[in-house]
mmCIF file of C-alpha atoms in Angstrom:
data_model
loop_
_atom_site.group_PDB
_atom_site.id
_atom_site.type_symbol
_atom_site.label_atom_id
_atom_site.label_comp_id
_atom_site.label_asym_id
_atom_site.label_seq_id
_atom_site.Cartn_x
_atom_site.Cartn_y
_atom_site.Cartn_z
ATOM 1 C CA MET A 1 -0.061 0.076 -0.215
ATOM 2 C CA ILE A 2 1.815 3.045 -1.270
ATOM 3 C CA ASP A 3 0.019 6.350 -0.710
ATOM 4 C CA VAL A 4 -0.035 8.816 -3.554
ATOM 5 C CA ALA A 5 3.037 10.305 -4.702
ATOM 6 C CA LEU A 6 5.780 8.377 -6.235
ATOM 7 C CA ASN A 7 7.540 11.590 -7.404
ATOM 8 C CA ARG A 8 11.416 11.056 -7.497
ATOM 9 C CA ARG A 9 11.822 14.292 -5.100
ATOM 10 C CA SER A 10 9.457 13.592 -2.527
ATOM 11 C CA LEU A 11 9.865 9.792 -2.443
ATOM 12 C CA LEU A 12 12.646 9.522 -0.123
ATOM 13 C CA ALA A 13 11.282 12.155 2.102
ATOM 14 C CA ALA A 14 7.699 10.891 2.041
ATOM 15 C CA ALA A 15 7.799 7.194 1.322
ATOM 16 C CA GLY A 16 8.834 6.196 4.958
ATOM 17 C CA PRO A 17 6.200 8.077 7.033
ATOM 18 C CA VAL A 18 3.504 7.273 4.272
ATOM 19 C CA LEU A 19 4.190 3.769 4.278
ATOM 20 C CA ALA A 20 4.045 3.608 7.893
ATOM 21 C CA VAL A 21 0.663 5.412 7.894
ATOM 22 C CA GLY A 22 -0.706 3.107 5.174
ATOM 23 C CA ALA A 23 0.204 -0.043 7.037
ATOM 24 C CA PHE A 24 -1.257 1.232 10.204
ATOM 25 C CA GLY A 25 -4.476 2.194 8.256
ATOM 26 C CA LEU A 26 -4.876 -1.508 7.232
ATOM 27 C CA VAL A 27 -3.906 -3.161 10.309
ATOM 28 C CA MET A 28 -5.378 -1.069 13.240
ATOM 29 C CA PRO A 29 -8.444 0.701 11.643
ATOM 30 C CA ALA A 30 -8.599 2.420 15.148
ATOM 31 C CA ARG A 31 -5.279 4.399 14.158
ATOM 32 C CA ALA A 32 -7.204 5.672 10.913
ATOM 33 C CA GLN A 33 -8.819 8.467 13.268
ATOM 34 C CA GLY A 34 -7.470 11.685 12.091
ATOM 35 C CA LEU A 35 -6.175 10.325 8.479
ATOM 36 C CA ALA A 36 -5.072 13.553 6.855
ATOM 37 C CA PRO A 37 -6.410 14.770 3.368
ATOM 38 C CA THR A 38 -4.617 13.999 0.321
ATOM 39 C CA GLN A 39 -2.909 17.222 -0.969
ATOM 40 C CA SER A 40 -2.981 18.204 -4.708
ATOM 41 C CA MET A 41 0.469 17.520 -6.262
ATOM 42 C CA SER A 42 2.151 20.331 -8.079
ATOM 43 C CA GLY A 43 1.504 20.149 -11.874
ATOM 44 C CA GLY A 44 -1.398 17.838 -11.095
ATOM 45 C CA ALA A 45 -3.908 19.955 -12.962
ATOM 46 C CA ASN A 46 -1.831 20.258 -15.860
ATOM 47 C CA ASN A 47 -3.719 19.836 -19.089
ATOM 48 C CA TYR A 48 -6.961 19.162 -17.159
ATOM 49 C CA GLN A 49 -10.253 19.057 -18.926
ATOM 50 C CA LYS A 50 -13.342 19.464 -16.933
ATOM 51 C CA GLY A 51 -15.994 17.004 -17.230
ATOM 52 C CA ALA A 52 -14.490 14.110 -18.964
ATOM 53 C CA PRO A 53 -17.315 11.515 -19.299
ATOM 54 C CA VAL A 54 -17.409 8.165 -17.103
ATOM 55 C CA VAL A 55 -15.983 5.495 -19.733
ATOM 56 C CA ASN A 56 -15.476 1.689 -19.590
ATOM 57 C CA ARG A 57 -11.887 2.038 -20.902
ATOM 58 C CA ILE A 58 -9.869 4.889 -22.158
ATOM 59 C CA GLY A 59 -8.782 3.998 -25.722
ATOM 60 C CA LYS A 60 -7.775 0.362 -26.482
ATOM 61 C CA GLY A 61 -6.576 -0.074 -22.770
ATOM 62 C CA GLY A 62 -3.642 -2.284 -21.646
ATOM 63 C CA PHE A 63 -2.529 -0.317 -18.804
ATOM 64 C CA TRP A 64 -4.287 0.007 -15.367
ATOM 65 C CA MET A 65 -4.817 2.929 -13.344
ATOM 66 C CA THR A 66 -5.860 1.662 -9.910
ATOM 67 C CA GLY A 67 -6.522 3.481 -6.390
ATOM 68 C CA THR A 68 -8.739 4.051 -3.544
ATOM 69 C CA VAL A 69 -10.904 6.812 -2.307
ATOM 70 C CA ARG A 70 -11.419 7.190 1.673
ATOM 71 C CA ARG A 71 -12.654 9.896 3.742
ATOM 72 C CA ALA A 72 -10.153 12.097 5.849
ATOM 73 C CA GLY A 73 -10.635 11.698 9.571
ATOM 74 C CA ASP A 74 -12.029 8.062 9.994
ATOM 75 C CA GLY A 75 -10.776 6.880 6.664
ATOM 76 C CA ALA A 76 -14.007 5.355 5.711
ATOM 77 C CA PRO A 77 -14.151 4.080 1.924
ATOM 78 C CA LEU A 78 -16.139 6.420 -0.371
ATOM 79 C CA ALA A 79 -18.419 4.535 -3.041
ATOM 80 C CA GLY A 80 -19.612 6.231 -6.163
ATOM 81 C CA GLN A 81 -17.053 8.788 -6.190
ATOM 82 C CA ARG A 82 -15.987 9.972 -9.631
ATOM 83 C CA ILE A 83 -12.248 10.236 -10.471
ATOM 84 C CA GLN A 84 -10.924 11.559 -13.695
ATOM 85 C CA ILE A 85 -7.799 10.200 -15.274
ATOM 86 C CA TRP A 86 -5.556 11.614 -18.029
ATOM 87 C CA ALA A 87 -2.170 10.855 -19.670
ATOM 88 C CA HIS A 88 0.072 11.113 -22.636
ATOM 89 C CA THR A 89 -0.245 7.499 -23.704
ATOM 90 C CA VAL A 90 0.564 5.442 -26.892
ATOM 91 C CA GLU A 91 -2.473 6.733 -28.319
ATOM 92 C CA GLY A 92 -2.444 10.490 -27.633
ATOM 93 C CA ARG A 93 -1.161 13.621 -26.138
ATOM 94 C CA GLU A 94 -2.098 14.619 -22.345
ATOM 95 C CA GLU A 95 -4.313 17.415 -23.675
ATOM 96 C CA ASP A 96 -6.161 15.232 -26.235
ATOM 97 C CA GLN A 97 -9.729 14.622 -25.309
ATOM 98 C CA ARG A 98 -9.506 10.888 -26.169
ATOM 99 C CA SER A 99 -6.568 10.859 -23.576
ATOM 100 C CA HIS A 100 -9.122 11.706 -20.794
ATOM 101 C CA GLY A 101 -11.695 9.480 -19.052
ATOM 102 C CA ALA A 102 -13.557 9.200 -15.897
ATOM 103 C CA THR A 103 -14.443 6.236 -13.563
ATOM 104 C CA LEU A 104 -16.552 5.746 -10.492
ATOM 105 C CA THR A 105 -15.248 4.015 -7.100
ATOM 106 C CA ASP A 106 -16.927 0.701 -6.040
ATOM 107 C CA LYS A 107 -18.722 -0.015 -2.378
ATOM 108 C CA ASN A 108 -14.824 -0.656 -1.303
ATOM 109 C CA GLY A 109 -14.124 3.022 -2.189
ATOM 110 C CA ALA A 110 -11.813 1.221 -5.093
ATOM 111 C CA PHE A 111 -11.597 2.281 -8.577
ATOM 112 C CA ARG A 112 -9.650 0.926 -11.574
ATOM 113 C CA LEU A 113 -9.734 2.001 -15.137
ATOM 114 C CA GLU A 114 -7.883 0.506 -18.259
ATOM 115 C CA MET A 115 -6.334 2.847 -20.518
ATOM 116 C CA PRO A 116 -3.547 2.900 -23.128
ATOM 117 C CA GLN A 117 0.175 2.560 -21.927
ATOM 118 C CA ILE A 118 1.746 5.627 -20.321
ATOM 119 C CA ILE A 119 4.882 6.799 -22.083
ATOM 120 C CA PRO A 120 7.307 9.167 -20.968
ATOM 121 C CA ILE A 121 6.478 13.158 -21.475
ATOM 122 C CA PHE A 122 8.317 16.132 -19.923
ATOM 123 C CA GLY A 123 11.055 13.948 -18.345
ATOM 124 C CA GLN A 124 9.127 11.338 -16.540
ATOM 125 C CA PRO A 125 6.216 8.927 -17.322
ATOM 126 C CA HIS A 126 3.317 10.021 -15.068
ATOM 127 C CA GLY A 127 -0.451 10.019 -15.003
ATOM 128 C CA HIS A 128 -2.974 12.592 -13.866
ATOM 129 C CA LEU A 129 -6.000 11.926 -11.676
ATOM 130 C CA ALA A 130 -8.388 14.503 -10.392
ATOM 131 C CA TYR A 131 -11.465 14.168 -7.873
ATOM 132 C CA ASP A 132 -13.355 17.120 -9.127
ATOM 133 C CA SER A 133 -17.064 16.409 -8.315
ATOM 134 C CA GLY A 134 -17.844 18.959 -5.836
ATOM 135 C CA GLU A 135 -19.065 17.056 -2.872
ATOM 136 C CA PHE A 136 -15.393 16.799 -1.467
ATOM 137 C CA LYS A 137 -12.553 19.223 -1.666
ATOM 138 C CA THR A 138 -10.890 18.868 -5.371
ATOM 139 C CA VAL A 139 -7.757 16.863 -5.483
ATOM 140 C CA PHE A 140 -5.070 16.715 -8.307
ATOM 141 C CA LEU A 141 -2.346 14.009 -8.203
ATOM 142 C CA ARG A 142 0.496 13.532 -10.581
ATOM 143 C CA PRO A 143 1.831 10.089 -9.942
ATOM 144 C CA VAL A 144 5.106 9.093 -11.507
ATOM 145 C CA MET A 145 5.839 5.651 -12.603
ATOM 146 C CA ARG A 146 9.015 3.885 -11.547
ATOM 147 C CA SER A 147 9.739 2.524 -14.824
ATOM 148 C CA ALA A 148 8.372 3.539 -18.120
ATOM 149 C CA LYS A 149 7.606 -0.202 -18.658
ATOM 150 C CA ASP A 150 5.269 -0.595 -15.730
ATOM 151 C CA THR A 151 1.605 -1.381 -17.062
ATOM 152 C CA GLY A 152 0.090 0.033 -13.942
ATOM 153 C CA LEU A 153 -0.136 2.851 -11.760
ATOM 154 C CA GLU A 154 -1.706 3.365 -7.980
ATOM 155 C CA ALA A 155 -3.107 6.612 -6.785
ATOM 156 C CA HIS A 156 -4.924 7.063 -3.415
ATOM 157 C CA PHE A 157 -7.362 9.839 -2.397
ATOM 158 C CA ILE A 158 -8.296 10.777 1.042
ATOM 159 C CA LEU A 159 -11.020 13.509 0.642
ATOM 160 C CA GLN A 160 -12.287 16.353 3.057
ATOM 161 C CA PRO A 161 -15.775 17.746 2.449
ATOM 162 C CA ALA A 162 -15.804 20.887 0.555
ATOM 163 C CA MET R 1 51.055 10.650 -38.779
ATOM 164 C CA ARG R 2 50.013 14.208 -37.971
ATOM 165 C CA TRP R 3 46.979 13.515 -40.316
ATOM 166 C CA ALA R 4 46.030 10.700 -38.553
ATOM 167 C CA ARG R 5 45.923 12.324 -35.292
ATOM 168 C CA VAL R 6 43.916 15.113 -36.691
ATOM 169 C CA SER R 7 41.366 12.858 -38.109
ATOM 170 C CA LEU R 8 41.275 10.789 -35.001
ATOM 171 C CA ILE R 9 40.209 13.773 -32.740
ATOM 172 C CA TRP R 10 37.574 15.032 -35.111
ATOM 173 C CA ALA R 11 36.262 11.421 -35.354
ATOM 174 C CA ALA R 12 36.327 11.007 -31.834
ATOM 175 C CA LEU R 13 34.153 14.472 -31.017
ATOM 176 C CA ILE R 14 31.839 13.478 -34.140
ATOM 177 C CA ALA R 15 31.145 10.133 -32.256
ATOM 178 C CA ALA R 16 30.825 11.730 -29.020
ATOM 179 C CA ILE R 17 27.806 13.767 -30.070
ATOM 180 C CA GLY R 18 26.708 11.582 -33.023
ATOM 181 C CA VAL R 19 26.439 8.278 -31.424
ATOM 182 C CA PRO R 20 23.798 9.488 -28.268
ATOM 183 C CA ALA R 21 22.074 11.533 -30.981
ATOM 184 C CA ALA R 22 21.765 8.942 -33.434
ATOM 185 C CA LEU R 23 20.567 6.223 -30.549
ATOM 186 C CA ALA R 24 17.972 9.170 -29.718
ATOM 187 C CA ALA R 25 16.790 9.039 -33.431
ATOM 188 C CA ALA R 26 16.283 5.350 -32.875
ATOM 189 C CA SER R 27 14.231 5.501 -29.842
ATOM 190 C CA PRO R 28 11.009 3.819 -29.863
ATOM 191 C CA GLN R 29 9.618 6.681 -27.794
ATOM 192 C CA LEU R 30 9.618 8.595 -31.086
ATOM 193 C CA GLU R 31 6.583 6.751 -32.366
ATOM 194 C CA TRP R 32 4.418 8.411 -29.620
ATOM 195 C CA ARG R 33 5.550 12.021 -30.020
ATOM 196 C CA ASP R 34 4.640 14.608 -32.469
ATOM 197 C CA ALA R 35 6.954 16.620 -34.788
ATOM 198 C CA ILE R 36 7.257 19.467 -32.657
ATOM 199 C CA TYR R 37 7.933 17.485 -29.352
ATOM 200 C CA ILE R 38 10.677 15.597 -31.237
ATOM 201 C CA ALA R 39 12.294 18.813 -32.752
ATOM 202 C CA ALA R 40 12.217 20.254 -29.192
ATOM 203 C CA GLY R 41 13.550 17.413 -27.577
ATOM 204 C CA PHE R 42 16.811 17.028 -30.377
ATOM 205 C CA ALA R 43 17.332 20.528 -29.895
ATOM 206 C CA GLY R 44 18.152 19.977 -26.464
ATOM 207 C CA ILE R 45 20.441 17.011 -27.557
ATOM 208 C CA VAL R 46 22.110 19.172 -29.982
ATOM 209 C CA ALA R 47 22.580 22.096 -27.228
ATOM 210 C CA LEU R 48 24.439 19.397 -24.638
ATOM 211 C CA GLY R 49 26.629 18.220 -27.835
ATOM 212 C CA LEU R 50 27.436 21.945 -28.500
ATOM 213 C CA LEU R 51 28.239 22.124 -24.884
ATOM 214 C CA LEU R 52 30.901 19.852 -25.544
ATOM 215 C CA VAL R 53 32.662 21.617 -28.465
ATOM 216 C CA GLN R 54 32.565 25.029 -26.806
ATOM 217 C CA PRO R 55 35.586 24.422 -24.438
ATOM 218 C CA LEU R 56 37.448 22.271 -26.856
ATOM 219 C CA LEU R 57 37.257 25.301 -29.247
ATOM 220 C CA ILE R 58 38.385 28.003 -26.972
ATOM 221 C CA ALA R 59 41.177 26.007 -25.500
ATOM 222 C CA GLY R 60 42.734 25.117 -28.868
ATOM 223 C CA TYR R 61 42.120 21.313 -28.673
ATOM 224 C CA LEU R 62 40.509 20.949 -31.997
ATOM 225 C CA PRO R 63 43.251 20.655 -34.858
ATOM 226 C CA GLY R 64 43.148 22.317 -37.863
ATOM 227 C CA LEU R 65 41.870 25.357 -36.712
ATOM 228 C CA SER R 66 43.843 28.819 -36.015
ATOM 229 C CA ALA R 67 43.524 30.456 -32.522
ATOM 230 C CA TYR R 68 41.508 33.346 -34.073
ATOM 231 C CA ARG R 69 39.621 31.041 -36.104
ATOM 232 C CA ALA R 70 38.615 28.858 -33.196
ATOM 233 C CA ARG R 71 37.308 31.610 -31.152
ATOM 234 C CA ARG R 72 35.188 32.793 -34.245
ATOM 235 C CA VAL R 73 33.731 29.374 -34.200
ATOM 236 C CA HIS R 74 33.414 29.374 -30.569
ATOM 237 C CA HIS R 75 31.159 32.689 -30.682
ATOM 238 C CA TRP R 76 29.303 31.145 -33.829
ATOM 239 C CA ILE R 77 28.445 28.087 -31.695
ATOM 240 C CA GLY R 78 27.436 30.118 -28.734
ATOM 241 C CA GLY R 79 24.870 31.514 -31.139
ATOM 242 C CA ALA R 80 23.689 28.274 -32.192
ATOM 243 C CA LEU R 81 23.514 27.071 -28.713
ATOM 244 C CA VAL R 82 20.933 30.014 -27.956
ATOM 245 C CA ALA R 83 19.094 29.056 -31.121
ATOM 246 C CA ALA R 84 18.991 25.490 -30.050
ATOM 247 C CA LEU R 85 17.589 26.647 -26.784
ATOM 248 C CA ILE R 86 14.843 28.625 -27.998
ATOM 249 C CA VAL R 87 13.660 26.056 -30.108
ATOM 250 C CA HIS R 88 13.826 23.491 -27.257
ATOM 251 C CA VAL R 89 11.765 25.667 -24.710
ATOM 252 C CA ALA R 90 9.440 27.020 -27.777
ATOM 253 C CA GLY R 91 8.944 23.449 -28.708
ATOM 254 C CA LEU R 92 8.113 22.180 -25.422
ATOM 255 C CA TRP R 93 5.840 25.142 -24.698
ATOM 256 C CA ILE R 94 3.865 24.286 -27.822
ATOM 257 C CA THR R 95 3.425 20.445 -26.747
ATOM 258 C CA SER R 96 2.124 21.291 -23.431
ATOM 259 C CA PRO R 97 2.220 24.715 -22.254
ATOM 260 C CA PRO R 98 1.161 24.016 -18.427
ATOM 261 C CA ASP R 99 4.299 22.068 -18.110
ATOM 262 C CA MET R 100 6.749 24.610 -19.676
ATOM 263 C CA ILE R 101 5.202 27.551 -17.563
ATOM 264 C CA ASP R 102 5.563 25.115 -14.239
ATOM 265 C CA ALA R 103 8.994 24.657 -15.431
ATOM 266 C CA LEU R 104 9.894 28.328 -15.833
ATOM 267 C CA LEU R 105 8.367 29.410 -12.739
ATOM 268 C CA PHE R 106 10.372 26.931 -10.814
ATOM 269 C CA ARG R 107 7.161 25.043 -9.290
ATOM 270 C CA SER R 108 7.438 21.986 -11.752
ATOM 271 C CA PRO R 109 7.298 18.708 -9.602
ATOM 272 C CA THR R 110 10.176 17.160 -11.584
ATOM 273 C CA PRO R 111 13.376 17.664 -10.122
ATOM 274 C CA PHE R 112 15.125 17.718 -13.711
ATOM 275 C CA SER R 113 13.299 21.199 -14.871
ATOM 276 C CA PRO R 114 14.853 23.797 -12.184
ATOM 277 C CA PHE R 115 18.469 22.771 -13.645
ATOM 278 C CA GLY R 116 17.452 23.166 -17.245
ATOM 279 C CA VAL R 117 15.975 26.245 -16.420
ATOM 280 C CA ILE R 118 18.800 27.743 -14.534
ATOM 281 C CA ALA R 119 21.337 26.537 -17.126
ATOM 282 C CA PHE R 120 18.935 28.178 -19.909
ATOM 283 C CA TRP R 121 18.930 31.561 -18.207
ATOM 284 C CA ALA R 122 22.700 31.143 -17.723
ATOM 285 C CA VAL R 123 23.314 30.754 -21.628
ATOM 286 C CA ALA R 124 20.981 33.739 -21.907
ATOM 287 C CA ALA R 125 23.071 35.821 -19.779
ATOM 288 C CA VAL R 126 26.328 34.982 -21.283
ATOM 289 C CA ALA R 127 24.718 35.614 -24.764
ATOM 290 C CA VAL R 128 23.738 39.277 -23.567
ATOM 291 C CA LEU R 129 27.012 39.788 -21.731
ATOM 292 C CA ALA R 130 28.922 38.592 -24.902
ATOM 293 C CA LEU R 131 27.492 41.512 -26.813
ATOM 294 C CA PHE R 132 29.256 44.011 -24.198
ATOM 295 C CA ARG R 133 32.339 42.062 -23.791
ATOM 296 C CA ARG R 134 34.558 44.765 -24.952
ATOM 297 C CA ARG R 135 32.906 47.353 -22.605
ATOM 298 C CA LEU R 136 33.292 44.932 -19.467
ATOM 299 C CA GLY R 137 37.002 44.421 -20.120
ATOM 300 C CA LEU R 138 38.424 41.007 -20.570
ATOM 301 C CA ARG R 139 39.325 40.187 -17.194
ATOM 302 C CA THR R 140 35.710 40.797 -15.739
ATOM 303 C CA TRP R 141 34.342 39.127 -18.896
ATOM 304 C CA ARG R 142 36.450 35.917 -18.405
ATOM 305 C CA VAL R 143 35.350 35.837 -14.560
ATOM 306 C CA VAL R 144 31.816 36.305 -15.332
ATOM 307 C CA HIS R 145 32.038 34.148 -18.273
ATOM 308 C CA MET R 146 33.703 31.141 -16.587
ATOM 309 C CA SER R 147 31.341 31.322 -13.705
ATOM 310 C CA LEU R 148 28.323 31.361 -15.968
ATOM 311 C CA ALA R 149 29.909 28.327 -17.963
ATOM 312 C CA ALA R 150 30.301 26.428 -14.705
ATOM 313 C CA VAL R 151 26.472 26.820 -13.952
ATOM 314 C CA ILE R 152 25.673 26.058 -17.570
ATOM 315 C CA VAL R 153 27.482 22.715 -17.831
ATOM 316 C CA ALA R 154 26.614 21.653 -14.192
ATOM 317 C CA GLY R 155 22.691 22.513 -14.764
ATOM 318 C CA SER R 156 22.429 21.063 -18.219
ATOM 319 C CA VAL R 157 24.380 17.839 -17.418
ATOM 320 C CA VAL R 158 22.037 17.210 -14.099
ATOM 321 C CA HIS R 159 18.932 18.148 -16.350
ATOM 322 C CA ALA R 160 19.807 15.789 -19.111
ATOM 323 C CA VAL R 161 20.818 12.928 -16.799
ATOM 324 C CA LEU R 162 17.777 13.028 -14.715
ATOM 325 C CA ILE R 163 15.404 12.943 -17.712
ATOM 326 C CA GLU R 164 13.891 9.777 -18.894
ATOM 327 C CA GLY R 165 13.235 10.614 -22.582
ATOM 328 C CA THR R 166 14.522 9.541 -25.891
ATOM 329 C CA MET R 167 18.270 9.425 -25.059
ATOM 330 C CA GLU R 168 19.832 6.286 -24.524
ATOM 331 C CA THR R 169 21.149 5.953 -20.814
ATOM 332 C CA ILE R 170 24.655 4.823 -21.381
ATOM 333 C CA SER R 171 25.468 7.127 -24.288
ATOM 334 C CA LYS R 172 23.904 9.952 -22.584
ATOM 335 C CA ALA R 173 25.930 9.437 -19.343
ATOM 336 C CA ALA R 174 29.069 9.264 -21.683
ATOM 337 C CA LEU R 175 28.200 12.504 -23.464
ATOM 338 C CA CYS R 176 27.351 14.201 -20.091
ATOM 339 C CA ALA R 177 30.856 12.837 -18.608
ATOM 340 C CA LEU R 178 32.695 14.151 -21.496
ATOM 341 C CA VAL R 179 31.199 17.602 -21.272
ATOM 342 C CA VAL R 180 31.860 17.943 -17.749
ATOM 343 C CA ALA R 181 35.447 16.797 -18.322
ATOM 344 C CA ALA R 182 36.200 19.242 -21.074
ATOM 345 C CA ALA R 183 34.625 22.108 -19.069
ATOM 346 C CA PHE R 184 36.660 21.109 -15.955
ATOM 347 C CA LYS R 185 39.969 20.739 -17.557
ATOM 348 C CA VAL R 186 39.756 23.761 -19.704
ATOM 349 C CA MET R 187 38.864 25.994 -16.806
ATOM 350 C CA THR R 188 41.518 24.459 -14.377
ATOM 351 C CA ASP R 189 44.097 25.066 -17.277
ATOM 352 C CA LEU R 190 43.169 28.598 -17.939
ATOM 353 C CA TRP R 191 43.102 29.295 -14.009
ATOM 354 C CA MET R 192 46.439 27.794 -13.582
ATOM 355 C CA ARG R 193 47.910 29.824 -16.599
ATOM 356 C CA ARG R 194 46.387 33.083 -15.027
ATOM 357 C CA LYS R 195 47.801 32.129 -11.748
ATOM 358 C CA ARG R 196 51.412 31.552 -13.286
ATOM 359 C CA THR R 197 51.141 34.811 -14.996
ATOM 360 C CA LEU R 198 50.113 36.806 -12.021
ATOM 361 C CA SER R 199 52.924 35.299 -9.754
#
């Protein structure tokens, strides 16, 4: 369970405590009290397009964007939340309409959306995810892939009421 | 014998720049990029290659050129470096304006960006100062240019090494190492020579 950021700069600083918090959240739910909300990552909103439609799959697929959405404080999974996803892929540029799509979380607060393989742009292969539906505060994430060959990427949201 | 040595040096220089450029041109990543982004990326590779040529020219390490000629070529390549960087920045701007604005404002999440931006502005500063070289006086010019050159080399090399892009890793590292080595050698030689003449 790795929380949000796999940014090279923040990885060393953040990975330790984040991993610890993540593990505690799973093993000891009581400790999840006071779970801090996810902060937007810088550059997360780049090439964002409001209102991308909910889709079964972006393009031809082959790559899995996965993650969870939970509530700040008690860490309760949030069902039916809309997460928008976009990236520079083998099928299109980051700002192309067809590179954008949205999906909804299931009853466990998990989401997964198949999309085309992400390829490196602007120096690192990375995806973009947004929670932007209004009920909670908007969050933009820009997780970085460990390798351009990875065929999946994880990102987790902890939302606070808007 | 001399002819063999001259061609060997030039062949080595062409290989040092040409091999990484050729491997980048063969990168599978290119398939997923459009023409402007490819041009912007290659302008960056060209600029990195020119950084290797600059110290070699000014130190007179490249055979077949008189000192005067080498200095003239150094000036022209300086101009070419500026042009390459303008293509690099403009092309990336067209490819993704928000990413480029983030980089130029030093708020990009990627660590390689600020190094490139600092090197870019250092090149711009050298270009502007070069126009006033005579008015600055040779000594001031030299100190300022060498300091900025150190920033340019360090910034560009860190920028290039951290990027995951079309350049192949080993050839990129080799070119970067040569750029650093050439700049370091020429600068220390100049420094030693100056110290000797002063004492």
